[in-house]
PDB file of C-alpha atoms in Angstrom:
ATOM      1  CA  MET A  11      46.560  -7.272  51.664  1.00  0.00           C
ATOM      2  CA  ILE A  12      44.126  -7.350  54.445  1.00  0.00           C
ATOM      3  CA  ARG A  13      41.764  -5.834  54.100  1.00  0.00           C
ATOM      4  CA  LEU A  14      39.219  -4.146  57.341  1.00  0.00           C
ATOM      5  CA  SER A  15      35.560  -5.461  56.844  1.00  0.00           C
ATOM      6  CA  ASN A  16      33.070  -3.382  58.224  1.00  0.00           C
ATOM      7  CA  PRO A  17      31.778  -5.071  61.030  1.00  0.00           C
ATOM      8  CA  PHE A  18      28.621  -3.838  61.354  1.00  0.00           C
ATOM      9  CA  SER A  19      27.965  -6.157  57.833  1.00  0.00           C
ATOM     10  CA  ALA A  20      29.927  -9.446  58.916  1.00  0.00           C
ATOM     11  CA  GLY A  21      27.491 -11.016  61.569  1.00  0.00           C
ATOM     12  CA  ARG A  22      27.116 -10.508  65.155  1.00  0.00           C
ATOM     13  CA  ASP A  23      29.478 -12.691  67.133  1.00  0.00           C
ATOM     14  CA  SER A  24      30.154 -10.618  69.013  1.00  0.00           C
ATOM     15  CA  PRO A  25      26.785  -9.065  70.811  1.00  0.00           C
ATOM     16  CA  PRO A  26      24.114 -10.951  73.971  1.00  0.00           C
ATOM     17  CA  PRO A  27      21.242 -13.455  71.335  1.00  0.00           C
ATOM     18  CA  ARG A  28      18.850 -10.587  70.272  1.00  0.00           C
ATOM     19  CA  ARG A  29      15.877 -10.698  72.322  1.00  0.00           C
ATOM     20  CA  ALA A  30      12.178 -10.571  70.688  1.00  0.00           C
ATOM     21  CA  TYR A  31      10.867  -7.229  72.018  1.00  0.00           C
ATOM     22  CA  ALA A  32       7.614  -7.525  69.561  1.00  0.00           C
ATOM     23  CA  ASP A  33       5.812  -9.287  72.169  1.00  0.00           C
ATOM     24  CA  THR A  34       6.739  -7.662  74.927  1.00  0.00           C
ATOM     25  CA  VAL A  35       6.026  -4.080  73.369  1.00  0.00           C
ATOM     26  CA  THR A  36       1.833  -2.973  73.070  1.00  0.00           C
ATOM     27  CA  LEU A  37       2.432  -0.527  69.682  1.00  0.00           C
ATOM     28  CA  SER A  38      -0.827   0.706  69.064  1.00  0.00           C
ATOM     29  CA  ASP A  39       0.394   3.131  66.857  1.00  0.00           C
ATOM     30  CA  MET A  40       2.143   1.290  64.954  1.00  0.00           C
ATOM     31  CA  ALA A  41      -0.071  -1.252  63.109  1.00  0.00           C
ATOM     32  CA  GLN A  42       1.687  -4.638  61.377  1.00  0.00           C
ATOM     33  CA  ASN A  43       0.647  -4.720  57.899  1.00  0.00           C
ATOM     34  CA  SER A  44       1.596  -0.340  57.471  1.00  0.00           C
ATOM     35  CA  LEU A  45       5.659  -1.838  58.209  1.00  0.00           C
ATOM     36  CA  PRO A  46       7.541  -0.553  55.362  1.00  0.00           C
ATOM     37  CA  VAL A  47       9.432  -3.798  54.018  1.00  0.00           C
ATOM     38  CA  LEU A  48      12.923  -1.924  54.033  1.00  0.00           C
ATOM     39  CA  ARG A  49      16.053  -3.480  52.942  1.00  0.00           C
ATOM     40  CA  ASP A  50      18.901  -4.552  55.585  1.00  0.00           C
ATOM     41  CA  PRO A  51      17.906  -1.172  57.509  1.00  0.00           C
ATOM     42  CA  ILE A  52      20.135   0.852  60.025  1.00  0.00           C
ATOM     43  CA  VAL A  53      18.960   3.386  62.499  1.00  0.00           C
ATOM     44  CA  VAL A  54      20.135   6.914  63.137  1.00  0.00           C
ATOM     45  CA  ALA A  55      19.224   8.409  65.856  1.00  0.00           C
ATOM     46  CA  ALA A  56      19.146  11.651  68.341  1.00  0.00           C
ATOM     47  CA  PHE A  57      18.575  12.967  71.365  1.00  0.00           C
ATOM     48  CA  GLU A  58      18.263  16.930  71.976  1.00  0.00           C
ATOM     49  CA  GLY A  59      18.561  18.237  74.998  1.00  0.00           C
ATOM     50  CA  TRP A  60      21.737  16.741  77.214  1.00  0.00           C
ATOM     51  CA  ASN A  61      22.710  14.672  74.721  1.00  0.00           C
ATOM     52  CA  ASP A  62      23.029  17.553  72.138  1.00  0.00           C
ATOM     53  CA  ALA A  63      25.796  20.017  72.669  1.00  0.00           C
ATOM     54  CA  GLY A  64      25.253  23.262  70.348  1.00  0.00           C
ATOM     55  CA  ASP A  65      22.266  20.890  68.875  1.00  0.00           C
ATOM     56  CA  ALA A  66      24.617  19.464  66.907  1.00  0.00           C
ATOM     57  CA  ALA A  67      23.162  15.997  66.621  1.00  0.00           C
ATOM     58  CA  SER A  68      19.642  16.453  66.072  1.00  0.00           C
ATOM     59  CA  ALA A  69      21.092  19.245  63.133  1.00  0.00           C
ATOM     60  CA  ALA A  70      22.743  16.352  61.764  1.00  0.00           C
ATOM     61  CA  LEU A  71      19.506  14.309  62.121  1.00  0.00           C
ATOM     62  CA  GLU A  72      17.302  16.656  60.911  1.00  0.00           C
ATOM     63  CA  HIS A  73      19.818  17.161  57.688  1.00  0.00           C
ATOM     64  CA  LEU A  74      19.158  13.683  56.484  1.00  0.00           C
ATOM     65  CA  ASP A  75      15.148  13.879  57.504  1.00  0.00           C
ATOM     66  CA  THR A  76      15.872  16.670  54.366  1.00  0.00           C
ATOM     67  CA  THR A  77      18.455  15.333  52.103  1.00  0.00           C
ATOM     68  CA  TRP A  78      17.118  12.159  51.940  1.00  0.00           C
ATOM     69  CA  GLN A  79      13.254  12.829  52.006  1.00  0.00           C
ATOM     70  CA  ALA A  80      12.177  11.158  54.440  1.00  0.00           C
ATOM     71  CA  THR A  81       8.833   9.424  54.889  1.00  0.00           C
ATOM     72  CA  PRO A  82       7.005   9.608  58.397  1.00  0.00           C
ATOM     73  CA  LEU A  83       6.550   6.687  60.400  1.00  0.00           C
ATOM     74  CA  MET A  84       4.665   6.988  63.832  1.00  0.00           C
ATOM     75  CA  THR A  85       5.974   9.815  66.230  1.00  0.00           C
ATOM     76  CA  ILE A  86       5.889   8.554  70.004  1.00  0.00           C
ATOM     77  CA  ASP A  87       5.060  11.883  72.455  1.00  0.00           C
ATOM     78  CA  ASP A  88       2.607   9.520  75.509  1.00  0.00           C
ATOM     79  CA  GLU A  89       1.780  11.368  78.334  1.00  0.00           C
ATOM     80  CA  ASP A  90       3.608   9.032  80.001  1.00  0.00           C
ATOM     81  CA  TYR A  91       7.387   9.448  78.977  1.00  0.00           C
ATOM     82  CA  TYR A  92       7.266  13.602  78.886  1.00  0.00           C
ATOM     83  CA  ASP A  93       7.132  16.161  82.018  1.00  0.00           C
ATOM     84  CA  TYR A  94       5.459  19.407  79.870  1.00  0.00           C
ATOM     85  CA  GLN A  95       6.752  21.940  82.438  1.00  0.00           C
ATOM     86  CA  VAL A  96      10.515  21.166  81.898  1.00  0.00           C
ATOM     87  CA  ASN A  97       9.939  20.455  77.974  1.00  0.00           C
ATOM     88  CA  ARG A  98       6.660  21.694  77.215  1.00  0.00           C
ATOM     89  CA  PRO A  99       4.870  21.892  74.028  1.00  0.00           C
ATOM     90  CA  VAL A 100       5.403  24.853  71.152  1.00  0.00           C
ATOM     91  CA  VAL A 101       2.660  26.640  70.000  1.00  0.00           C
ATOM     92  CA  ARG A 102       3.393  26.909  65.844  1.00  0.00           C
ATOM     93  CA  LEU A 103       1.374  29.706  63.131  1.00  0.00           C
ATOM     94  CA  VAL A 104       0.289  27.388  59.813  1.00  0.00           C
ATOM     95  CA  ASP A 105      -0.263  29.831  57.411  1.00  0.00           C
ATOM     96  CA  GLY A 106       0.053  32.973  59.081  1.00  0.00           C
ATOM     97  CA  VAL A 107      -3.602  31.886  60.521  1.00  0.00           C
ATOM     98  CA  THR A 108      -4.170  28.342  62.014  1.00  0.00           C
ATOM     99  CA  ARG A 109      -2.380  27.888  65.217  1.00  0.00           C
ATOM    100  CA  GLU A 110      -1.181  24.227  65.910  1.00  0.00           C
ATOM    101  CA  LEU A 111      -0.028  22.603  68.547  1.00  0.00           C
ATOM    102  CA  GLU A 112       3.148  20.383  68.616  1.00  0.00           C
ATOM    103  CA  TRP A 113       3.680  18.128  71.589  1.00  0.00           C
ATOM    104  CA  PRO A 114       7.525  16.882  72.451  1.00  0.00           C
ATOM    105  CA  GLY A 115       8.327  13.774  71.430  1.00  0.00           C
ATOM    106  CA  MET A 116      11.003  11.072  69.214  1.00  0.00           C
ATOM    107  CA  HIS A 117      10.234  11.545  65.618  1.00  0.00           C
ATOM    108  CA  ILE A 118      10.688   8.451  63.710  1.00  0.00           C
ATOM    109  CA  SER A 119      10.791   8.267  59.526  1.00  0.00           C
ATOM    110  CA  TYR A 120      13.064   5.878  57.397  1.00  0.00           C
ATOM    111  CA  CYS A 121      14.120   7.232  53.577  1.00  0.00           C
ATOM    112  CA  SER A 122      16.050   5.507  50.969  1.00  0.00           C
ATOM    113  CA  PRO A 123      19.596   7.091  50.517  1.00  0.00           C
ATOM    114  CA  PRO A 124      20.565   7.327  46.865  1.00  0.00           C
ATOM    115  CA  GLY A 125      23.326   4.844  45.645  1.00  0.00           C
ATOM    116  CA  SER A 126      22.862   3.087  48.722  1.00  0.00           C
ATOM    117  CA  GLN A 127      21.845  -1.407  49.123  1.00  0.00           C
ATOM    118  CA  ARG A 128      20.186  -0.114  52.952  1.00  0.00           C
ATOM    119  CA  ASP A 129      17.693   1.608  53.949  1.00  0.00           C
ATOM    120  CA  VAL A 130      17.924   4.305  56.885  1.00  0.00           C
ATOM    121  CA  VAL A 131      15.552   4.713  59.600  1.00  0.00           C
ATOM    122  CA  LEU A 132      15.870   7.796  61.446  1.00  0.00           C
ATOM    123  CA  MET A 133      14.670   8.345  65.113  1.00  0.00           C
ATOM    124  CA  HIS A 134      14.827  11.533  66.463  1.00  0.00           C
ATOM    125  CA  GLY A 135      13.159  13.739  69.847  1.00  0.00           C
ATOM    126  CA  ALA A 136      13.195  14.913  72.715  1.00  0.00           C
ATOM    127  CA  GLU A 137      14.738  12.821  75.505  1.00  0.00           C
ATOM    128  CA  PRO A 138      12.373  11.832  77.769  1.00  0.00           C
ATOM    129  CA  ASN A 139      11.812  12.696  81.579  1.00  0.00           C
ATOM    130  CA  MET A 140      10.690   9.948  82.733  1.00  0.00           C
ATOM    131  CA  ARG A 141      10.662   5.748  82.192  1.00  0.00           C
ATOM    132  CA  TRP A 142      13.681   5.471  80.377  1.00  0.00           C
ATOM    133  CA  ARG A 143      13.802   1.405  80.441  1.00  0.00           C
ATOM    134  CA  THR A 144      10.168   1.643  78.883  1.00  0.00           C
ATOM    135  CA  PHE A 145      11.254   4.058  76.519  1.00  0.00           C
ATOM    136  CA  CYS A 146      14.080   2.427  75.105  1.00  0.00           C
ATOM    137  CA  ASN A 147      12.225  -0.657  74.900  1.00  0.00           C
ATOM    138  CA  ARG A 148       9.815   0.760  72.785  1.00  0.00           C
ATOM    139  CA  LEU A 149      12.562   1.985  70.543  1.00  0.00           C
ATOM    140  CA  LEU A 150      13.558  -1.349  70.492  1.00  0.00           C
ATOM    141  CA  ALA A 151      10.636  -3.010  69.912  1.00  0.00           C
ATOM    142  CA  ILE A 152      10.090  -0.317  66.851  1.00  0.00           C
ATOM    143  CA  ALA A 153      13.548  -1.735  65.382  1.00  0.00           C
ATOM    144  CA  ASP A 154      12.091  -5.612  66.068  1.00  0.00           C
ATOM    145  CA  ARG A 155       9.570  -5.064  63.953  1.00  0.00           C
ATOM    146  CA  LEU A 156      11.288  -3.764  61.276  1.00  0.00           C
ATOM    147  CA  ASP A 157      13.969  -5.842  61.284  1.00  0.00           C
ATOM    148  CA  VAL A 158      17.362  -3.546  62.189  1.00  0.00           C
ATOM    149  CA  SER A 159      20.900  -5.011  61.692  1.00  0.00           C
ATOM    150  CA  THR A 160      22.529  -1.899  63.349  1.00  0.00           C
ATOM    151  CA  VAL A 161      22.049   0.948  65.295  1.00  0.00           C
ATOM    152  CA  VAL A 162      24.505   4.329  64.873  1.00  0.00           C
ATOM    153  CA  ILE A 163      23.457   6.850  67.715  1.00  0.00           C
ATOM    154  CA  LEU A 164      25.270  10.677  67.329  1.00  0.00           C
ATOM    155  CA  GLY A 165      25.487  13.306  70.340  1.00  0.00           C
ATOM    156  CA  ALA A 166      27.546  16.285  71.578  1.00  0.00           C
ATOM    157  CA  LEU A 167      29.063  17.582  74.215  1.00  0.00           C
ATOM    158  CA  LEU A 168      31.353  20.617  75.367  1.00  0.00           C
ATOM    159  CA  ALA A 169      34.753  19.634  75.697  1.00  0.00           C
ATOM    160  CA  ASP A 170      38.164  21.979  76.426  1.00  0.00           C
ATOM    161  CA  THR A 171      38.867  21.995  73.039  1.00  0.00           C
ATOM    162  CA  PRO A 172      39.307  24.828  70.607  1.00  0.00           C
ATOM    163  CA  HIS A 173      37.060  25.975  67.646  1.00  0.00           C
ATOM    164  CA  THR A 174      39.995  26.185  65.363  1.00  0.00           C
ATOM    165  CA  ARG A 175      40.587  22.943  64.732  1.00  0.00           C
ATOM    166  CA  PRO A 176      39.361  20.197  64.123  1.00  0.00           C
ATOM    167  CA  VAL A 177      36.770  18.646  66.073  1.00  0.00           C
ATOM    168  CA  PRO A 178      37.611  15.653  67.790  1.00  0.00           C
ATOM    169  CA  VAL A 179      35.174  12.488  68.012  1.00  0.00           C
ATOM    170  CA  SER A 180      34.816  10.266  70.718  1.00  0.00           C
ATOM    171  CA  GLY A 181      32.963   6.792  70.917  1.00  0.00           C
ATOM    172  CA  THR A 182      31.765   4.186  71.809  1.00  0.00           C
ATOM    173  CA  ALA A 183      30.988   0.545  69.962  1.00  0.00           C
ATOM    174  CA  TYR A 184      29.649  -2.914  71.182  1.00  0.00           C
ATOM    175  CA  SER A 185      32.897  -5.032  70.551  1.00  0.00           C
ATOM    176  CA  PRO A 186      36.702  -4.062  70.108  1.00  0.00           C
ATOM    177  CA  GLU A 187      36.509  -5.092  66.639  1.00  0.00           C
ATOM    178  CA  ALA A 188      34.032  -2.451  65.892  1.00  0.00           C
ATOM    179  CA  ALA A 189      35.885   0.608  68.361  1.00  0.00           C
ATOM    180  CA  LYS A 190      39.080  -0.245  65.882  1.00  0.00           C
ATOM    181  CA  PHE A 191      37.064  -0.055  62.726  1.00  0.00           C
ATOM    182  CA  PHE A 192      35.986   3.232  63.828  1.00  0.00           C
ATOM    183  CA  GLY A 193      39.666   4.418  65.434  1.00  0.00           C
ATOM    184  CA  LEU A 194      37.570   4.810  68.704  1.00  0.00           C
ATOM    185  CA  GLU A 195      39.626   5.557  71.351  1.00  0.00           C
ATOM    186  CA  GLU A 196      38.839   3.650  74.619  1.00  0.00           C
ATOM    187  CA  THR A 197      36.847   5.912  76.773  1.00  0.00           C
ATOM    188  CA  ARG A 198      37.851   5.972  80.147  1.00  0.00           C
ATOM    189  CA  TYR A 199      34.773   8.607  81.640  1.00  0.00           C
ATOM    190  CA  GLU A 200      32.694   6.997  84.247  1.00  0.00           C
ATOM    191  CA  GLY A 201      29.740   9.406  85.491  1.00  0.00           C
ATOM    192  CA  PRO A 202      26.367  10.634  85.434  1.00  0.00           C
ATOM    193  CA  THR A 203      24.778   9.873  81.428  1.00  0.00           C
ATOM    194  CA  GLY A 204      21.567  10.504  79.298  1.00  0.00           C
ATOM    195  CA  ILE A 205      19.180   8.774  76.941  1.00  0.00           C
ATOM    196  CA  ALA A 206      21.531   8.477  74.328  1.00  0.00           C
ATOM    197  CA  GLY A 207      24.151   5.695  76.400  1.00  0.00           C
ATOM    198  CA  VAL A 208      20.646   3.855  77.774  1.00  0.00           C
ATOM    199  CA  PHE A 209      19.396   3.211  74.618  1.00  0.00           C
ATOM    200  CA  GLN A 210      22.934   2.161  72.720  1.00  0.00           C
ATOM    201  CA  ASP A 211      22.963  -0.162  76.461  1.00  0.00           C
ATOM    202  CA  ALA A 212      19.899  -1.413  76.092  1.00  0.00           C
ATOM    203  CA  CYS A 213      20.239  -2.215  72.002  1.00  0.00           C
ATOM    204  CA  VAL A 214      23.460  -4.072  72.880  1.00  0.00           C
ATOM    205  CA  ASN A 215      21.578  -6.007  75.135  1.00  0.00           C
ATOM    206  CA  ALA A 216      19.201  -6.644  72.562  1.00  0.00           C
ATOM    207  CA  GLY A 217      21.840  -7.745  71.018  1.00  0.00           C
ATOM    208  CA  ILE A 218      21.614  -5.680  68.245  1.00  0.00           C
ATOM    209  CA  PRO A 219      25.451  -4.055  67.309  1.00  0.00           C
ATOM    210  CA  ALA A 220      25.224   0.109  67.883  1.00  0.00           C
ATOM    211  CA  VAL A 221      27.727   2.350  67.793  1.00  0.00           C
ATOM    212  CA  ALA A 222      27.782   5.787  69.690  1.00  0.00           C
ATOM    213  CA  PHE A 223      29.645   9.077  67.657  1.00  0.00           C
ATOM    214  CA  TRP A 224      30.245  11.739  70.565  1.00  0.00           C
ATOM    215  CA  ALA A 225      31.441  15.290  69.027  1.00  0.00           C
ATOM    216  CA  ALA A 226      32.862  17.603  70.921  1.00  0.00           C
ATOM    217  CA  VAL A 227      31.861  21.476  71.092  1.00  0.00           C
ATOM    218  CA  PRO A 228      34.077  24.029  72.679  1.00  0.00           C
ATOM    219  CA  HIS A 229      32.460  24.347  75.880  1.00  0.00           C
ATOM    220  CA  TYR A 230      32.884  28.693  75.444  1.00  0.00           C
ATOM    221  CA  VAL A 231      30.681  28.638  72.447  1.00  0.00           C
ATOM    222  CA  SER A 232      28.169  25.899  73.880  1.00  0.00           C
ATOM    223  CA  GLN A 233      25.107  28.027  72.197  1.00  0.00           C
ATOM    224  CA  PRO A 234      22.789  26.456  68.986  1.00  0.00           C
ATOM    225  CA  PRO A 235      23.322  25.952  66.030  1.00  0.00           C
ATOM    226  CA  ASN A 236      27.151  24.297  65.900  1.00  0.00           C
ATOM    227  CA  PRO A 237      27.202  23.055  61.752  1.00  0.00           C
ATOM    228  CA  LYS A 238      31.222  22.562  62.565  1.00  0.00           C
ATOM    229  CA  ALA A 239      30.646  19.497  64.448  1.00  0.00           C
ATOM    230  CA  THR A 240      27.772  18.641  62.962  1.00  0.00           C
ATOM    231  CA  VAL A 241      29.473  17.892  59.469  1.00  0.00           C
ATOM    232  CA  ALA A 242      32.274  15.933  61.647  1.00  0.00           C
ATOM    233  CA  LEU A 243      29.435  13.802  62.198  1.00  0.00           C
ATOM    234  CA  LEU A 244      28.261  13.610  59.511  1.00  0.00           C
ATOM    235  CA  GLN A 245      31.168  12.733  57.948  1.00  0.00           C
ATOM    236  CA  ARG A 246      30.979   9.559  60.726  1.00  0.00           C
ATOM    237  CA  VAL A 247      27.661   8.259  59.107  1.00  0.00           C
ATOM    238  CA  GLU A 248      29.167   7.838  55.993  1.00  0.00           C
ATOM    239  CA  ASP A 249      31.573   5.604  57.852  1.00  0.00           C
ATOM    240  CA  VAL A 250      28.917   3.318  58.470  1.00  0.00           C
ATOM    241  CA  LEU A 251      26.622   3.665  55.308  1.00  0.00           C
ATOM    242  CA  ASP A 252      30.227   3.308  53.305  1.00  0.00           C
ATOM    243  CA  MET A 253      28.989   6.277  50.893  1.00  0.00           C
ATOM    244  CA  GLU A 254      28.589   9.816  50.603  1.00  0.00           C
ATOM    245  CA  VAL A 255      26.651  11.851  52.097  1.00  0.00           C
ATOM    246  CA  PRO A 256      25.602  15.459  50.853  1.00  0.00           C
ATOM    247  CA  LEU A 257      26.846  18.213  52.978  1.00  0.00           C
ATOM    248  CA  GLY A 258      24.578  21.113  50.915  1.00  0.00           C
ATOM    249  CA  ASP A 259      26.032  24.255  52.246  1.00  0.00           C
ATOM    250  CA  LEU A 260      27.022  22.870  55.490  1.00  0.00           C
ATOM    251  CA  PRO A 261      30.876  23.154  54.858  1.00  0.00           C
ATOM    252  CA  GLU A 262      30.618  26.741  53.925  1.00  0.00           C
ATOM    253  CA  GLN A 263      28.384  27.731  57.133  1.00  0.00           C
ATOM    254  CA  ALA A 264      31.099  25.392  59.066  1.00  0.00           C
ATOM    255  CA  GLU A 265      33.894  28.032  57.609  1.00  0.00           C
ATOM    256  CA  GLU A 266      31.404  31.373  58.735  1.00  0.00           C
ATOM    257  CA  TRP A 267      30.691  29.898  61.762  1.00  0.00           C
ATOM    258  CA  GLU A 268      34.815  29.455  62.566  1.00  0.00           C
ATOM    259  CA  GLN A 269      35.441  33.024  61.627  1.00  0.00           C
ATOM    260  CA  ALA A 270      32.377  34.491  63.597  1.00  0.00           C
ATOM    261  CA  VAL A 271      32.873  32.750  66.653  1.00  0.00           C
ATOM    262  CA  THR A 272      37.830  33.740  66.099  1.00  0.00           C
ATOM    263  CA  GLU A 273      36.435  37.269  65.714  1.00  0.00           C
ATOM    264  CA  MET A 274      34.347  36.875  69.164  1.00  0.00           C
ATOM    265  CA  THR A 275      37.395  35.313  71.433  1.00  0.00           C
ATOM    266  CA  THR A 276      40.064  38.146  69.584  1.00  0.00           C
ATOM    267  CA  GLU A 277      37.826  40.702  70.761  1.00  0.00           C
ATOM    268  CA  ASP A 278      38.770  39.813  74.053  1.00  0.00           C
ATOM    269  CA  GLU A 279      42.453  39.153  75.313  1.00  0.00           C
ATOM    270  CA  GLU A 280      41.082  36.795  78.209  1.00  0.00           C
ATOM    271  CA  ILE A 281      39.003  34.325  76.070  1.00  0.00           C
ATOM    272  CA  ALA A 282      41.575  35.174  73.066  1.00  0.00           C
ATOM    273  CA  GLU A 283      44.606  34.270  75.812  1.00  0.00           C
ATOM    274  CA  TYR A 284      42.742  31.221  77.025  1.00  0.00           C
ATOM    275  CA  VAL A 285      41.861  30.255  73.229  1.00  0.00           C
ATOM    276  CA  GLN A 286      44.990  29.883  72.342  1.00  0.00           C
ATOM    277  CA  SER A 287      46.487  27.775  75.339  1.00  0.00           C
ATOM    278  CA  LEU A 288      43.911  25.025  74.134  1.00  0.00           C
ATOM    279  CA  GLU A 289      45.542  25.389  70.641  1.00  0.00           C
ATOM    280  CA  GLU A 290      48.644  24.813  71.826  1.00  0.00           C
ATOM    281  CA  ARG A 291      47.919  21.975  74.310  1.00  0.00           C
ATOM    282  CA  GLY A 292      45.920  20.262  71.487  1.00  0.00           C
ATOM    283  CA  ASP A 293      48.552  20.589  69.652  1.00  0.00           C
ATOM    284  CA  ALA A 294      51.378  19.894  72.000  1.00  0.00           C
ATOM    285  CA  GLU A 295      49.801  16.210  72.622  1.00  0.00           C
ATOM    286  CA  VAL A 296      49.789  15.066  68.594  1.00  0.00           C
ATOM    287  CA  ASP A 297      53.514  13.857  68.490  1.00  0.00           C
ATOM    288  CA  THR A 298      53.719  13.230  65.124  1.00  0.00           C
ATOM    289  CA  THR A 299      56.717  10.843  64.828  1.00  0.00           C
ATOM    290  CA  GLU A 300      54.845   8.771  67.114  1.00  0.00           C
ATOM    291  CA  MET A 301      51.348   9.360  64.887  1.00  0.00           C
ATOM    292  CA  LEU A 302      53.413   7.205  61.747  1.00  0.00           C
ATOM    293  CA  SER A 303      54.928   4.802  63.432  1.00  0.00           C
ATOM    294  CA  LYS A 304      52.379   3.503  64.533  1.00  0.00           C
ATOM    295  CA  ILE A 305      50.210   3.634  61.491  1.00  0.00           C
ATOM    296  CA  ASP A 306      49.257   0.360  59.614  1.00  0.00           C
ATOM    297  CA  GLY A 307      49.457   0.179  55.604  1.00  0.00           C
ATOM    298  CA  ASP A 308      47.287  -1.857  54.905  1.00  0.00           C
ATOM    299  CA  ALA A 309      44.098  -0.356  57.309  1.00  0.00           C
ATOM    300  CA  LEU A 310      45.288   3.262  55.674  1.00  0.00           C
ATOM    301  CA  ALA A 311      44.951   1.525  51.970  1.00  0.00           C
ATOM    302  CA  ALA A 312      41.445  -0.215  52.900  1.00  0.00           C
ATOM    303  CA  GLU A 313      40.166   2.944  54.245  1.00  0.00           C
ATOM    304  CA  PHE A 314      41.594   5.440  50.963  1.00  0.00           C
ATOM    305  CA  GLU A 315      39.155   2.155  48.995  1.00  0.00           C
ATOM    306  CA  ARG A 316      36.545   2.709  51.015  1.00  0.00           C
ATOM    307  CA  TYR A 317      36.753   6.822  50.913  1.00  0.00           C
ATOM    308  CA  LEU A 318      37.121   6.499  46.660  1.00  0.00           C
ATOM    309  CA  ARG A 319      33.697   4.101  46.975  1.00  0.00           C
ATOM    310  CA  ARG A 320      31.903   6.897  49.081  1.00  0.00           C
ATOM    311  CA  ARG A 321      33.085   9.362  46.335  1.00  0.00           C
ATOM    312  CA  GLY A 322      31.396   7.444  43.199  1.00  0.00           C
ATOM    313  CA  PRO A 323      33.320   6.443  39.975  1.00  0.00           C
ATOM    314  CA  ARG A 324      34.641   9.906  39.861  1.00  0.00           C
ATOM    315  CA  PHE A 325      36.612   9.086  41.670  1.00  0.00           C
ATOM    316  CA  GLY A 326      37.599   5.727  39.995  1.00  0.00           C
ATOM    317  CA  GLY A 327      35.858   4.361  42.381  1.00  0.00           C
TER     318      GLY A 327
END
């Protein structure tokens, strides 16, 4: 049997040689002797704003942070990167009395998922308004000092997709092998990009394997939250880590969300007809005969083996 191997754990022949950023960016907020010693760490990153329709990606990072009890490492909230008239600081109450000011920034933490042989560095925060290249270099410097081997970027975009169907997840990878492994179709998009696309490009140019997953959010229900899209992104994180990610009550929230949207859309005949047209168009694009003829038995078997390993001994893994 031909077994598919995770391209991120099989060396880095495809990306360019890795560049060192420790000497090109000064990290005054992160002393060398304060760095944790991590096991083959992988970065999972998400950026709020233009890259995060329905807050699906940022909700996925918050879920990982809570579920794996991540330890805060540092926050990048410099005035060099944020326009406070666009991303305003937020005042919060602490214990109902003290007022605390929270500035927009990038929060970085790390955790050790139970059952995993590698640690995870979480990067989550607001998309910067200025100096994107310098900002990405700073993130790369942190990744370099932590000896990160892989970067996974999560995002969400508005699309003509019905809320009643499985969430489409597209993406880009640094090599054709990685794209094939994760079932990513070649993207034809050309146009403006956000910090997520810039950061992925910076990672690849620095020699760090990077893959981005984008969940499609129905444009007619773009307001957060969107737990269904969040679950779809977390399942992609499972694929990269090759282990089960506890979803908690997110699947139930996703079902409730879908039911609520269905009730809302059926109350308006015009919207209901539009949703139905999206469903019919999507279903028509799925040619079952063609799909079955293209199934790779070895790839299917390898994927099933990975599924069993992630689910643990009780499923025979």
